[in-house]
PDB file of C-alpha atoms in Angstrom:
ATOM      1  CA  MET A   1       0.202   0.042  -0.007  1.00 51.00           C
ATOM      2  CA  LYS A   2       1.350   3.256  -0.818  1.00 55.00           C
ATOM      3  CA  SER A   3       1.483   6.115   1.489  1.00 55.00           C
ATOM      4  CA  LYS A   4       0.817   9.670   0.537  1.00 64.00           C
ATOM      5  CA  MET A   5       3.672  12.009   1.173  1.00 59.00           C
ATOM      6  CA  THR A   6       3.695  15.603   0.819  1.00 62.00           C
ATOM      7  CA  MET A   7       6.416  18.367   1.211  1.00 68.00           C
ATOM      8  CA  VAL A   8       4.069  20.379   2.994  1.00 76.00           C
ATOM      9  CA  GLU A   9       0.649  20.175   4.559  1.00 88.00           C
ATOM     10  CA  THR A  10      -2.238  20.950   2.182  1.00 92.00           C
ATOM     11  CA  PRO A  11      -4.058  24.096   2.930  1.00 96.00           C
ATOM     12  CA  ASN A  12      -7.685  23.481   3.880  1.00 97.00           C
ATOM     13  CA  VAL A  13      -9.088  27.038   3.668  1.00 98.00           C
ATOM     14  CA  TYR A  14      -8.824  29.849   1.353  1.00 98.00           C
ATOM     15  CA  CYS A  15      -9.882  33.666   1.538  1.00 98.00           C
ATOM     16  CA  LEU A  16     -10.415  35.911  -1.233  1.00 98.00           C
ATOM     17  CA  VAL A  17      -8.684  39.342  -1.172  1.00 98.00           C
ATOM     18  CA  SER A  18      -8.117  42.546  -3.048  1.00 98.00           C
ATOM     19  CA  GLY A  19      -6.705  45.782  -3.161  1.00 98.00           C
ATOM     20  CA  ALA A  20      -6.264  49.026  -5.323  1.00 98.00           C
ATOM     21  CA  ALA A  21      -3.782  51.772  -4.591  1.00 98.00           C
ATOM     22  CA  GLU A  22      -1.743  54.611  -5.653  1.00 98.00           C
ATOM     23  CA  GLY A  23       2.027  55.041  -4.793  1.00 98.00           C
ATOM     24  CA  ASN A  24       5.291  57.138  -5.779  1.00 98.00           C
ATOM     25  CA  THR A  25       6.375  54.039  -8.150  1.00 98.00           C
ATOM     26  CA  ARG A  26       4.985  50.884  -9.556  1.00 97.00           C
ATOM     27  CA  LEU A  27       6.430  48.963  -6.898  1.00 98.00           C
ATOM     28  CA  ASN A  28       4.989  51.215  -4.116  1.00 98.00           C
ATOM     29  CA  ALA A  29       1.594  50.985  -5.785  1.00 98.00           C
ATOM     30  CA  PHE A  30       1.744  47.474  -5.693  1.00 98.00           C
ATOM     31  CA  ASP A  31       2.884  47.102  -2.145  1.00 98.00           C
ATOM     32  CA  ASN A  32      -0.060  49.701  -1.082  1.00 98.00           C
ATOM     33  CA  ALA A  33      -2.350  47.370  -2.819  1.00 98.00           C
ATOM     34  CA  LEU A  34      -1.060  44.349  -0.937  1.00 98.00           C
ATOM     35  CA  LEU A  35      -1.500  46.286   2.272  1.00 98.00           C
ATOM     36  CA  GLU A  36      -5.049  47.162   1.436  1.00 98.00           C
ATOM     37  CA  ALA A  37      -5.845  43.577   0.621  1.00 98.00           C
ATOM     38  CA  GLY A  38      -4.568  42.581   4.224  1.00 98.00           C
ATOM     39  CA  VAL A  39      -1.372  40.500   2.834  1.00 98.00           C
ATOM     40  CA  GLY A  40       1.288  43.300   2.727  1.00 98.00           C
ATOM     41  CA  ASP A  41       3.438  42.172   5.473  1.00 98.00           C
ATOM     42  CA  THR A  42       3.910  38.640   4.348  1.00 98.00           C
ATOM     43  CA  ASN A  43       6.117  36.941   1.429  1.00 97.00           C
ATOM     44  CA  LEU A  44       3.799  35.911  -1.359  1.00 97.00           C
ATOM     45  CA  MET A  45       4.343  32.435  -2.839  1.00 96.00           C
ATOM     46  CA  ARG A  46       2.644  32.548  -6.291  1.00 96.00           C
ATOM     47  CA  MET A  47       0.902  29.185  -6.858  1.00 93.00           C
ATOM     48  CA  SER A  48      -0.818  27.717  -9.871  1.00 89.00           C
ATOM     49  CA  SER A  49      -4.404  27.670  -9.960  1.00 90.00           C
ATOM     50  CA  ILE A  50      -5.644  24.586  -8.022  1.00 97.00           C
ATOM     51  CA  CYS A  51      -8.005  24.938  -4.979  1.00 97.00           C
ATOM     52  CA  PRO A  52      -7.313  21.844  -2.666  1.00 97.00           C
ATOM     53  CA  PRO A  53     -10.140  19.373  -2.463  1.00 97.00           C
ATOM     54  CA  GLY A  54     -12.620  20.304   0.195  1.00 96.00           C
ATOM     55  CA  ALA A  55     -11.066  23.499   1.203  1.00 97.00           C
ATOM     56  CA  LYS A  56     -13.687  26.276   2.717  1.00 97.00           C
ATOM     57  CA  GLU A  57     -13.928  29.871   2.127  1.00 98.00           C
ATOM     58  CA  VAL A  58     -13.198  32.123   5.177  1.00 98.00           C
ATOM     59  CA  SER A  59     -12.765  35.613   5.824  1.00 96.00           C
ATOM     60  CA  ARG A  60      -9.549  37.238   5.831  1.00 95.00           C
ATOM     61  CA  ASP A  61     -10.223  38.083   9.373  1.00 95.00           C
ATOM     62  CA  GLU A  62     -10.557  34.532  10.692  1.00 96.00           C
ATOM     63  CA  ILE A  63      -7.060  33.615   9.254  1.00 96.00           C
ATOM     64  CA  GLU A  64      -3.886  34.802  11.111  1.00 95.00           C
ATOM     65  CA  LEU A  65      -1.056  35.224   8.541  1.00 96.00           C
ATOM     66  CA  PRO A  66       2.477  35.474  10.183  1.00 97.00           C
ATOM     67  CA  GLY A  67       4.238  38.710   9.403  1.00 97.00           C
ATOM     68  CA  GLY A  68       6.856  37.499   7.154  1.00 97.00           C
ATOM     69  CA  GLY A  69       5.457  34.404   6.368  1.00 96.00           C
ATOM     70  CA  LEU A  70       5.586  32.358   3.319  1.00 96.00           C
ATOM     71  CA  ILE A  71       2.031  32.552   2.274  1.00 96.00           C
ATOM     72  CA  PRO A  72       0.887  30.268  -0.729  1.00 96.00           C
ATOM     73  CA  LEU A  73      -1.643  32.018  -3.173  1.00 97.00           C
ATOM     74  CA  ALA A  74      -2.961  32.595  -6.685  1.00 98.00           C
ATOM     75  CA  TYR A  75      -3.350  36.321  -7.674  1.00 98.00           C
ATOM     76  CA  ALA A  76      -3.661  38.835 -10.492  1.00 98.00           C
ATOM     77  CA  HIS A  77      -2.215  42.137 -10.266  1.00 98.00           C
ATOM     78  CA  ILE A  78      -1.620  45.191 -12.711  1.00 98.00           C
ATOM     79  CA  ASP A  79      -0.393  48.678 -12.524  1.00 98.00           C
ATOM     80  CA  SER A  80      -0.553  51.755 -14.608  1.00 98.00           C
ATOM     81  CA  GLN A  81       1.233  55.301 -14.805  1.00 98.00           C
ATOM     82  CA  THR A  82      -1.416  56.569 -17.286  1.00 98.00           C
ATOM     83  CA  PRO A  83      -3.329  59.271 -15.520  1.00 98.00           C
ATOM     84  CA  GLN A  84      -7.347  58.607 -15.834  1.00 98.00           C
ATOM     85  CA  MET A  85      -6.882  55.024 -17.137  1.00 98.00           C
ATOM     86  CA  TRP A  86      -8.856  52.164 -15.570  1.00 98.00           C
ATOM     87  CA  ILE A  87      -7.380  48.793 -14.174  1.00 98.00           C
ATOM     88  CA  ALA A  88      -8.893  45.989 -12.582  1.00 99.00           C
ATOM     89  CA  SER A  89      -7.689  42.620 -11.366  1.00 98.00           C
ATOM     90  CA  ALA A  90      -9.917  39.682 -10.285  1.00 98.00           C
ATOM     91  CA  ILE A  91     -10.017  36.179  -8.975  1.00 98.00           C
ATOM     92  CA  ALA A  92     -12.456  33.381  -9.534  1.00 98.00           C
ATOM     93  CA  VAL A  93     -12.505  30.114  -7.575  1.00 98.00           C
ATOM     94  CA  GLY A  94     -14.704  27.111  -9.373  1.00 98.00           C
ATOM     95  CA  ILE A  95     -15.907  24.888  -6.558  1.00 98.00           C
ATOM     96  CA  PRO A  96     -16.718  21.290  -8.014  1.00 98.00           C
ATOM     97  CA  GLU A  97     -19.818  19.320  -7.217  1.00 98.00           C
ATOM     98  CA  ASP A  98     -17.754  16.662  -5.905  1.00 98.00           C
ATOM     99  CA  GLU A  99     -15.909  17.944  -2.776  1.00 93.00           C
ATOM    100  CA  THR A 100     -13.318  15.255  -3.269  1.00 97.00           C
ATOM    101  CA  GLN A 101     -12.117  16.705  -6.406  1.00 98.00           C
ATOM    102  CA  PRO A 102      -9.742  19.815  -6.556  1.00 98.00           C
ATOM    103  CA  GLY A 103     -11.215  23.244  -7.428  1.00 98.00           C
ATOM    104  CA  VAL A 104      -9.631  25.925 -10.166  1.00 98.00           C
ATOM    105  CA  ILE A 105      -8.680  29.180  -9.508  1.00 98.00           C
ATOM    106  CA  MET A 106      -8.346  31.571 -12.245  1.00 98.00           C
ATOM    107  CA  GLU A 107      -6.878  35.053 -12.239  1.00 98.00           C
ATOM    108  CA  PHE A 108      -7.027  37.775 -14.599  1.00 98.00           C
ATOM    109  CA  GLU A 109      -6.158  41.408 -15.057  1.00 98.00           C
ATOM    110  CA  ASP A 110      -6.250  44.165 -17.890  1.00 98.00           C
ATOM    111  CA  HIS A 111      -6.381  48.101 -18.341  1.00 98.00           C
ATOM    112  CA  THR A 112      -9.968  48.192 -18.431  1.00 98.00           C
ATOM    113  CA  ARG A 113     -12.921  48.102 -16.032  1.00 98.00           C
ATOM    114  CA  LEU A 114     -14.094  45.545 -13.682  1.00 98.00           C
ATOM    115  CA  GLU A 115     -17.258  44.296 -15.235  1.00 98.00           C
ATOM    116  CA  TYR A 116     -14.880  43.037 -18.484  1.00 98.00           C
ATOM    117  CA  VAL A 117     -12.397  41.552 -16.299  1.00 98.00           C
ATOM    118  CA  GLU A 118     -15.171  39.512 -14.522  1.00 98.00           C
ATOM    119  CA  THR A 119     -16.839  38.232 -17.198  1.00 98.00           C
ATOM    120  CA  ILE A 120     -13.453  36.640 -18.631  1.00 98.00           C
ATOM    121  CA  VAL A 121     -12.422  35.207 -15.483  1.00 98.00           C
ATOM    122  CA  LYS A 122     -15.544  33.578 -14.649  1.00 98.00           C
ATOM    123  CA  GLN A 123     -15.505  32.150 -18.049  1.00 98.00           C
ATOM    124  CA  MET A 124     -12.067  30.824 -17.655  1.00 98.00           C
ATOM    125  CA  VAL A 125     -13.346  28.830 -14.688  1.00 98.00           C
ATOM    126  CA  VAL A 126     -16.089  27.432 -16.710  1.00 98.00           C
ATOM    127  CA  ASP A 127     -13.607  26.370 -19.372  1.00 98.00           C
ATOM    128  CA  ALA A 128     -11.296  24.720 -16.823  1.00 98.00           C
ATOM    129  CA  PHE A 129     -14.049  22.561 -15.407  1.00 98.00           C
ATOM    130  CA  GLU A 130     -15.013  21.796 -18.897  1.00 98.00           C
ATOM    131  CA  TYR A 131     -11.449  20.516 -19.975  1.00 98.00           C
ATOM    132  CA  ARG A 132     -11.191  18.498 -16.569  1.00 98.00           C
ATOM    133  CA  LYS A 133     -14.768  17.030 -17.308  1.00 98.00           C
ATOM    134  CA  ARG A 134     -15.721  18.183 -13.783  1.00 97.00           C
ATOM    135  CA  ALA A 135     -19.362  19.377 -12.910  1.00 98.00           C
ATOM    136  CA  LEU A 136     -19.065  22.949 -11.548  1.00 98.00           C
ATOM    137  CA  LYS A 137     -21.213  23.729  -8.201  1.00 98.00           C
ATOM    138  CA  GLU A 138     -20.414  27.466  -7.839  1.00 98.00           C
ATOM    139  CA  ILE A 139     -17.942  30.292  -8.610  1.00 98.00           C
ATOM    140  CA  LYS A 140     -16.672  32.506  -6.163  1.00 98.00           C
ATOM    141  CA  PHE A 141     -15.273  36.051  -7.066  1.00 98.00           C
ATOM    142  CA  VAL A 142     -13.403  39.078  -6.003  1.00 98.00           C
ATOM    143  CA  GLY A 143     -12.173  41.885  -8.035  1.00 98.00           C
ATOM    144  CA  VAL A 144     -11.250  45.666  -7.765  1.00 98.00           C
ATOM    145  CA  GLU A 145     -10.778  48.577 -10.585  1.00 98.00           C
ATOM    146  CA  HIS A 146      -9.147  51.608  -9.875  1.00 98.00           C
ATOM    147  CA  GLN A 147      -9.034  54.908 -12.087  1.00 98.00           C
ATOM    148  CA  VAL A 148      -5.273  55.911 -11.969  1.00 98.00           C
ATOM    149  CA  THR A 149      -4.457  59.117 -10.859  1.00 98.00           C
ATOM    150  CA  LYS A 150      -0.652  58.979 -10.823  1.00 98.00           C
ATOM    151  CA  CYS A 151       0.593  55.552 -10.525  1.00 98.00           C
ATOM    152  CA  ALA A 152      -1.548  52.870  -9.188  1.00 98.00           C
ATOM    153  CA  ALA A 153      -1.975  49.153  -9.016  1.00 98.00           C
ATOM    154  CA  THR A 154      -4.764  46.424  -8.663  1.00 99.00           C
ATOM    155  CA  PHE A 155      -4.562  43.269  -6.766  1.00 98.00           C
ATOM    156  CA  ALA A 156      -6.746  40.162  -6.396  1.00 98.00           C
ATOM    157  CA  ALA A 157      -6.076  36.992  -4.622  1.00 98.00           C
ATOM    158  CA  ALA A 158      -7.101  33.588  -3.439  1.00 98.00           C
ATOM    159  CA  VAL A 159      -4.955  33.112  -0.311  1.00 98.00           C
ATOM    160  CA  LEU A 160      -4.458  29.324   0.677  1.00 97.00           C
ATOM    161  CA  TRP A 161      -4.359  28.765   4.358  1.00 97.00           C
ATOM    162  CA  TYR A 162      -4.700  26.384   7.321  1.00 95.00           C
ATOM    163  CA  LYS A 163      -7.370  26.371  10.012  1.00 91.00           C
TER     164      LYS A 163
END
């Protein structure tokens, strides 16, 4: 009988966060958007787009992320230095009907309004489930848009964690 070995424990919860902010530089704008999203004092470990089987959605307030900790997440972000331009980032999580199967996280960003980005990212989830031949139960979504004043960034993420 084979035993299941993993390098790290599989996360069992996730939360959806977003932020938009201005800054003096593109990196400062990104950092400020992370702070607004509640993940600014962590080290982001960008993951590919799979939600662990059975993972439950929680609010950002329900998990304690350690300062400086390595935090696994899937995220979308975009920045711009073009005044009056709209920028938007979004995440959509597809929850399977069969909770023993993994879900799918899709991320999308563009120099446009959130409504367009939301449409695209949700369709990406639908497509991903079709490719996998899995039944889709529901789509969870978070997104943010911002009209640039000087230098701005948007950020949306699915934070994978433990409870």
